[in-house]
Amino acid sequence: MLDTHQLHVFLAAAETLNFSQAAKRLHMSQPSVTQHIRNLETHFGMPLFIRSGKRISLTEAGSTLLPMARDLVLSAVRADEMMDNLKQEVHGHLWIACTTTPGKYILPTLMADFLKKHPKVEATITVTSRDDAMKYLSKEKAQIMVSSVFNYHPDLEFHKFITEPLVLIVPKNHPWTKRENIQLDELRKTNIILREPDSGSYMVLRDGLAKKGFDINELHKVLTLGNSEAIAFAVQEGVGVGFVSMLVARRIVRDQVSIVKIEDFDLSQDIYIGQHRRLPSTPAQVAFWKIATESRSEALGKIKSYLQND
């Protein structure tokens, strides 16, 4: 009979193509990983890996086994979690893939509330690009995805759970801080710091400007940065002005920068939570989804309080 632990070891080795890295991932010794692979090869009566010095690759048999091993290990994990759930407690591992802003400024608050209520759950939050987060979810590695933008996929469902304002921030000593608001055209006359073009906040700004007949390329961009937190710190240092999440403005640099309103120009981005629609949800996944989407959730209320643009 197949040993699911051996299949778990096989998956780690197949995904890393390195027995040493697989051992580190599993917190095992390399000889133990090697022995489990040998036992599995003995069980099937054929090699699963081609060994060439320190480099390994999957044989045809190994490649054939890989998707079945994933299904069997996943089923075993879910069986354990479902049985644990019958004891009125939520157990298991919850893996969330997300983009930068949700990962840094939204999920920690939700996760604090979730783990307080379900202390026997172990969680992993992977902050990555939108495309990679989609891949993790669609390939059944991550159970939940959180992102400001997503691509349609027939096997995935998404739910909007927060609308987050994007605000213009400037240094504390900037002349705009003395005014009630500024005109949109004034953005053309100042140094501005932007996110990379494929980021959600860049797209929101680009589309918002376009609705006003304003090409984002007309802005005098002096710096491109990979996250809103970096933009906030650059603004604080006087490099230029920039648009960031209200969460960043309120929680990271609240006393170091000022929010400036632009007349008749408001920006916001929707944050979505997604899951695989064709797979049964784990108990931990169900519990987290409830906290993230329930309107009366204490954690969600705390996040929304930071988003009030007053």
C-alpha positions in Angstrom: 0.0 0.0 0.0 1.2 3.5 -0.8 2.6 5.6 2.0 1.3 9.2 1.8 4.4 10.4 3.8 6.6 8.9 1.1 4.5 10.6 -1.6 4.9 13.9 0.3 8.7 13.4 0.3 8.5 12.6 -3.5 6.5 15.8 -4.1 9.1 18.0 -2.3 11.9 16.3 -4.3 10.0 16.6 -7.6 9.2 20.3 -7.1 12.8 21.3 -6.0 14.7 18.7 -8.1 17.2 18.7 -5.3 17.2 16.2 -2.4 19.0 18.7 -0.1 16.4 21.4 -0.7 13.6 18.9 -0.3 15.1 17.9 3.1 15.3 21.5 4.2 11.6 22.1 3.2 10.5 19.0 5.1 12.8 19.5 8.1 14.4 16.1 7.4 17.9 14.8 6.8 19.0 14.3 3.2 19.7 10.6 3.8 16.2 10.2 5.1 14.8 11.8 2.0 16.9 9.6 -0.2 15.8 6.5 1.6 12.1 7.4 1.3 12.5 7.9 -2.5 14.3 4.6 -2.8 11.5 2.8 -0.9 9.0 4.4 -3.2 11.0 3.3 -6.3 11.2 -0.2 -4.9 7.4 -0.2 -4.4 6.8 0.7 -8.0 9.7 -1.3 -9.3 11.1 1.5 -11.5 13.2 4.7 -11.0 11.4 8.0 -10.4 14.4 10.2 -10.8 17.4 10.4 -13.1 20.5 11.1 -10.9 23.4 12.9 -12.5 25.8 14.0 -9.8 24.1 16.5 -7.6 21.5 17.2 -10.3 18.3 15.2 -10.6 15.4 15.1 -13.0 12.1 13.2 -13.2 11.9 10.0 -15.3 8.8 9.4 -17.4 7.5 7.3 -14.5 8.2 10.2 -12.1 6.4 12.7 -14.3 3.4 10.4 -14.6 3.3 9.9 -10.8 3.6 13.6 -10.0 -0.1 14.8 -10.5 -1.5 11.7 -8.9 0.8 12.1 -5.9 -0.4 15.7 -5.5 -4.1 14.5 -5.5 -3.4 11.7 -3.1 -1.5 13.9 -0.6 -4.1 16.6 -0.8 -6.9 14.1 -0.2 -5.0 12.7 2.8 -4.5 16.2 4.2 -8.1 17.1 3.7 -9.3 13.8 5.3 -7.2 14.5 8.4 -8.5 18.1 8.6 -12.1 17.0 8.1 -11.8 14.4 10.9 -10.3 17.0 13.1 -13.1 19.3 12.4 -15.5 16.8 13.7 -14.0 17.4 17.1 -15.3 21.0 16.9 -11.9 22.4 16.3 -10.3 23.8 13.1 -6.9 22.3 12.3 -4.6 22.1 9.3 -2.5 24.4 7.2 -3.9 27.5 5.4 -1.8 28.8 2.5 -2.8 32.3 1.1 -1.1 33.8 -2.0 -1.5 37.5 -2.3 -0.1 40.7 -3.9 1.9 43.3 -2.1 -0.7 45.7 -0.5 -3.1 43.0 0.8 -0.1 41.0 2.0 1.5 43.8 4.0 -1.5 45.9 5.2 -4.7 43.8 5.2 -3.9 40.2 5.8 -1.9 40.6 9.0 -5.0 42.1 10.7 -7.3 39.4 9.4 -4.8 36.7 10.3 -4.4 38.0 13.9 -8.2 37.6 14.4 -8.3 34.3 12.6 -5.4 32.7 14.5 -6.8 34.0 17.8 -10.0 32.1 17.1 -8.3 29.1 15.6 -5.0 28.6 17.3 -4.4 25.1 16.0 -4.2 26.3 12.4 -0.8 27.0 10.8 -0.9 29.6 8.1 1.5 30.7 5.3 1.1 34.0 3.5 3.1 34.2 0.2 3.4 37.8 -1.1 4.1 37.6 -4.8 3.0 38.9 -8.2 -0.6 38.7 -9.3 0.2 36.2 -12.0 2.1 33.9 -9.6 -0.7 34.1 -7.0 -3.2 33.1 -9.7 -0.9 30.1 -10.6 -0.7 29.0 -7.0 -4.4 29.1 -6.7 -5.3 27.5 -10.0 -2.8 24.7 -9.5 -4.2 23.9 -6.1 -1.2 24.9 -4.1 -2.7 27.9 -2.4 -6.2 27.7 -1.0 -7.0 31.4 -1.0 -5.8 34.3 -3.1 -6.1 38.0 -2.2 -5.4 40.7 -4.8 -6.5 44.1 -6.1 -6.6 42.7 -9.7 -7.3 39.2 -11.0 -7.6 37.5 -14.3 -10.7 35.4 -15.1 -10.3 31.7 -14.7 -13.2 29.2 -15.0 -12.2 27.2 -12.0 -11.8 30.2 -9.6 -14.3 32.4 -7.8 -13.6 35.9 -6.4 -15.4 38.0 -3.9 -14.9 41.8 -3.4 -14.4 42.4 0.3 -12.8 45.8 0.6 -12.7 49.0 -1.5 -9.5 50.9 -0.7 -8.9 54.6 -1.4 -5.7 55.6 -3.2 -4.5 59.0 -2.0 -2.0 61.6 -3.1 0.7 62.1 -0.4 3.3 64.9 -0.3 6.1 65.9 2.1 5.0 67.8 5.2 6.6 71.0 4.1 5.0 71.0 0.6 3.1 74.1 -0.4 0.0 72.0 -1.3 -0.5 71.1 2.4 -1.7 74.7 3.0 -4.6 74.3 0.5 -8.0 72.7 0.8 -7.4 70.9 -2.5 -5.5 71.2 -5.8 -6.4 71.0 -9.4 -5.6 67.8 -11.4 -3.6 69.8 -14.0 -1.1 70.8 -11.2 0.2 67.2 -11.2 1.9 68.0 -14.5 4.1 70.5 -12.8 5.6 68.4 -10.1 7.9 65.4 -9.7 6.0 62.2 -9.2 6.9 58.7 -8.0 5.0 55.8 -9.5 4.5 52.0 -9.1 5.5 49.7 -11.9 3.0 49.6 -14.8 1.6 46.1 -14.1 0.8 46.9 -10.5 -2.9 47.3 -9.4 -2.4 50.9 -8.1 -0.7 52.0 -11.3 -3.6 50.7 -13.4 -6.1 52.4 -11.1 -4.3 55.8 -11.5 -3.8 55.3 -15.2 -7.5 54.6 -15.8 -8.6 57.3 -13.4 -6.5 59.9 -15.2 -7.7 58.6 -18.6 -11.3 59.3 -17.6 -10.3 62.9 -17.1 -8.6 63.1 -20.5 -5.2 62.9 -18.9 -2.5 60.6 -20.2 -0.4 59.1 -17.3 2.7 59.6 -19.5 2.2 63.4 -19.2 3.3 63.1 -15.6 6.9 64.1 -14.8 7.9 60.7 -13.4 11.2 60.8 -11.5 11.2 57.4 -9.9 9.5 54.0 -10.2 9.3 51.8 -7.1 8.0 48.3 -6.5 5.7 48.9 -3.6 3.6 51.6 -2.0 5.6 51.6 1.2 8.8 52.5 -0.7 6.9 55.4 -2.4 5.7 56.7 1.0 9.3 56.8 2.3 10.6 58.4 -0.9 7.9 61.1 -0.5 8.8 61.6 3.1 12.4 62.2 1.9 11.3 64.9 -0.5 11.9 63.0 -3.8 8.5 63.8 -5.1 4.8 63.2 -4.6 3.0 59.9 -5.1 -0.3 57.9 -4.9 -0.5 55.2 -2.3 -3.0 53.1 -0.5 -4.8 54.8 2.4 -3.6 52.0 4.6 0.0 52.9 3.8 -0.6 56.6 4.4 -2.4 56.0 7.7 -0.4 53.1 9.2 3.2 53.6 7.8 3.9 57.3 7.4 0.9 59.0 9.1 3.0 61.7 10.8 5.7 62.1 8.1 3.6 63.0 5.1 0.4 64.9 4.3 -2.6 63.7 2.2 -3.7 66.2 -0.4 -7.1 66.2 -2.0 -7.5 66.7 -5.8 -10.7 68.5 -6.8 -13.2 66.2 -8.4 -10.7 63.3 -8.6 -11.1 60.3 -6.3 -9.4 57.0 -6.7 -10.0 53.6 -5.2 -9.2 50.0 -5.9 -11.2 46.9 -5.0 -9.5 44.1 -3.1 -10.7 40.6 -3.9 -10.5 37.3 -2.1 -10.6 34.1 -4.3 -10.7 30.4 -4.0 -10.9 27.3 -6.2 -14.6 26.6 -7.0 -14.2 23.0 -8.0 -12.4 21.7 -4.9 -13.9 21.0 -1.5 -12.8 23.7 0.9 -10.8 22.8 4.0 -12.1 23.7 7.4 -9.3 26.3 7.9 -10.2 27.8 4.5 -13.9 28.0 5.3 -13.2 29.7 8.7 -10.9 32.3 7.1 -13.3 33.0 4.2 -16.0 33.7 6.8 -13.8 36.2 8.7 -12.8 37.9 5.4 -16.2 38.2 4.0 -18.6 38.6 6.9 -19.7 42.2 7.1 -19.8 42.1 11.0 -16.3 40.7 11.2 -14.3 42.6 13.9 -11.1 42.4 11.9 -12.7 43.7 8.8 -14.2 46.6 10.7 -10.8 47.5 12.1 -9.3 47.6 8.5 -12.2 49.7 7.2 -11.6 52.2 10.0 -8.2 52.9 8.6 -9.7 53.6 5.2 -11.9 56.5 6.2 -10.7 59.5 4.2 -11.3 62.3 6.6 
